[in-house]
Amino acid sequence: MTAAKLPAECDTKDDVRAEIDRIDQALLNLFAERHGYVTRMAEIKTDPHEAFDPARIEAVIGKVRQLSLDLDLDEDQAELIWRTLINWNINYEKGIIAARKRAK
Ligand SMILES: O=C(O)C(=O)C[C@]1(C(=O)O)C=C[C@@H](O)C=C1
């Protein structure tokens, strides 16, 4: 494997795309790690209604927006990504909790 190149060290589209592919892999590894905790959360919560936790969601979004600003990223883009992720997680958790209750 070739060493990572800084943006300014990339001379071709292929150079840039190799770095984007490397970063996508790293991001997916982190999403997979986060997903493991969401699965665990679904095991800990006891009622499907607990899956949607508005206070926690707004706290996460607030943190993500601030971290984005600190990194000079677009905070609206970050919020959109996180809301999509969290909305998906809510349904995922609801499904796990409801199935467990039905099986009892
Ligand atoms: O913190 C929780 O309670 C979670 O279940 C995690 C999470 C998230 O993906 O960050 C998902 C659903 C909740 O409504 C809030 C946050």
GROMACS .gro file of C-alpha atoms and ligand atoms in nm:
model
  120
    1MET     CA    1   0.000   0.000   0.000
    2THR     CA    2   0.123   0.348  -0.084
    3ALA     CA    3   0.159   0.604   0.192
    4ALA     CA    4  -0.115   0.864   0.236
    5LYS     CA    5  -0.060   1.185   0.042
    6LEU     CA    6  -0.156   1.531   0.162
    7PRO     CA    7  -0.405   1.710  -0.065
    8ALA     CA    8  -0.129   1.931  -0.206
    9GLU     CA    9   0.082   1.621  -0.286
   10CYS     CA   10  -0.190   1.479  -0.513
   11ASP     CA   11  -0.120   1.557  -0.879
   12THR     CA   12  -0.389   1.356  -1.057
   13LYS     CA   13  -0.755   1.264  -1.014
   14ASP     CA   14  -0.643   0.909  -0.938
   15ASP     CA   15  -0.415   1.039  -0.661
   16VAL     CA   16  -0.704   1.231  -0.504
   17ARG     CA   17  -0.950   0.941  -0.545
   18ALA     CA   18  -0.710   0.698  -0.378
   19GLU     CA   19  -0.705   0.924  -0.072
   20ILE     CA   20  -1.084   0.968  -0.076
   21ASP     CA   21  -1.124   0.587  -0.094
   22ARG     CA   22  -0.882   0.546   0.198
   23ILE     CA   23  -1.077   0.798   0.406
   24ASP     CA   24  -1.414   0.642   0.314
   25GLN     CA   25  -1.285   0.311   0.448
   26ALA     CA   26  -1.176   0.479   0.773
   27LEU     CA   27  -1.512   0.657   0.805
   28LEU     CA   28  -1.699   0.329   0.752
   29ASN     CA   29  -1.487   0.162   1.018
   30LEU     CA   30  -1.595   0.437   1.260
   31PHE     CA   31  -1.960   0.410   1.153
   32ALA     CA   32  -1.940   0.034   1.216
   33GLU     CA   33  -1.790   0.097   1.561
   34ARG     CA   34  -2.066   0.352   1.640
   35HIS     CA   35  -2.328   0.107   1.514
   36GLY     CA   36  -2.207  -0.152   1.765
   37TYR     CA   37  -2.291   0.088   2.048
   38VAL     CA   38  -2.630   0.169   1.899
   39THR     CA   39  -2.706  -0.205   1.891
   40ARG     CA   40  -2.602  -0.230   2.253
   41MET     CA   41  -2.824   0.068   2.337
   42ALA     CA   42  -3.119  -0.117   2.181
   43GLU     CA   43  -3.044  -0.409   2.413
   44ILE     CA   44  -3.040  -0.178   2.717
   45LYS     CA   45  -3.359   0.020   2.634
   46THR     CA   46  -3.676  -0.162   2.739
   47ASP     CA   47  -3.954   0.020   2.551
   48PRO     CA   48  -3.970   0.105   2.175
   49HIS     CA   49  -4.069   0.463   2.266
   50GLU     CA   50  -3.726   0.509   2.426
   51ALA     CA   51  -3.564   0.476   2.083
   52PHE     CA   52  -3.656   0.838   2.005
   53ASP     CA   53  -3.483   1.058   2.262
   54PRO     CA   54  -3.526   1.420   2.147
   55ALA     CA   55  -3.316   1.576   2.424
   56ARG     CA   56  -3.021   1.348   2.346
   57ILE     CA   57  -3.063   1.402   1.972
   58GLU     CA   58  -3.048   1.780   2.008
   59ALA     CA   59  -2.745   1.750   2.238
   60VAL     CA   60  -2.564   1.533   1.978
   61ILE     CA   61  -2.656   1.772   1.697
   62GLY     CA   62  -2.537   2.071   1.899
   63LYS     CA   63  -2.201   1.903   1.964
   64VAL     CA   64  -2.160   1.797   1.603
   65ARG     CA   65  -2.238   2.148   1.479
   66GLN     CA   66  -1.982   2.302   1.718
   67LEU     CA   67  -1.715   2.043   1.630
   68SER     CA   68  -1.779   2.111   1.261
   69LEU     CA   69  -1.730   2.485   1.311
   70ASP     CA   70  -1.406   2.415   1.501
   71LEU     CA   71  -1.285   2.208   1.203
   72ASP     CA   72  -1.397   2.471   0.951
   73LEU     CA   73  -1.657   2.233   0.809
   74ASP     CA   74  -2.011   2.320   0.705
   75GLU     CA   75  -2.220   2.266   1.018
   76ASP     CA   76  -2.544   2.231   0.816
   77GLN     CA   77  -2.394   1.945   0.618
   78ALA     CA   78  -2.281   1.774   0.938
   79GLU     CA   79  -2.626   1.818   1.092
   80LEU     CA   80  -2.792   1.666   0.785
   81ILE     CA   81  -2.561   1.362   0.796
   82TRP     CA   82  -2.612   1.309   1.169
   83ARG     CA   83  -2.990   1.353   1.155
   84THR     CA   84  -3.004   1.094   0.874
   85LEU     CA   85  -2.788   0.856   1.077
   86ILE     CA   86  -2.987   0.908   1.399
   87ASN     CA   87  -3.326   0.875   1.224
   88TRP     CA   88  -3.212   0.544   1.081
   89ASN     CA   89  -3.091   0.438   1.426
   90ILE     CA   90  -3.425   0.522   1.587
   91ASN     CA   91  -3.606   0.282   1.354
   92TYR     CA   92  -3.333   0.023   1.395
   93GLU     CA   93  -3.356   0.041   1.777
   94LYS     CA   94  -3.738   0.037   1.769
   95GLY     CA   95  -3.729  -0.282   1.560
   96ILE     CA   96  -3.491  -0.458   1.798
   97ILE     CA   97  -3.675  -0.353   2.114
   98ALA     CA   98  -4.020  -0.434   1.973
   99ALA     CA   99  -3.908  -0.776   1.845
  100ARG     CA  100  -3.761  -0.859   2.186
  101LYS     CA  101  -4.087  -0.759   2.359
  102ARG     CA  102  -4.292  -0.969   2.114
  103ALA     CA  103  -4.069  -1.272   2.176
  104LYS     CA  104  -4.130  -1.257   2.553
  105LIG     O1  105  -2.831   0.804   2.281
  105LIG     C1  106  -2.923   0.723   2.254
  105LIG     O2  107  -3.020   0.706   2.330
  105LIG     C2  108  -2.916   0.645   2.131
  105LIG     O3  109  -2.996   0.553   2.116
  105LIG     C3  110  -2.821   0.683   2.022
  105LIG     C4  111  -2.883   0.778   1.918
  105LIG     C5  112  -2.768   0.811   1.818
  105LIG     O4  113  -2.759   0.747   1.712
  105LIG     O5  114  -2.687   0.897   1.852
  105LIG     C6  115  -2.994   0.711   1.848
  105LIG     C7  116  -3.125   0.730   1.885
  105LIG     C8  117  -3.165   0.824   1.992
  105LIG     O6  118  -3.291   0.880   1.975
  105LIG     C9  119  -3.060   0.920   2.023
  105LIG    C10  120  -2.929   0.901   1.986
   0.00000   0.00000   0.00000
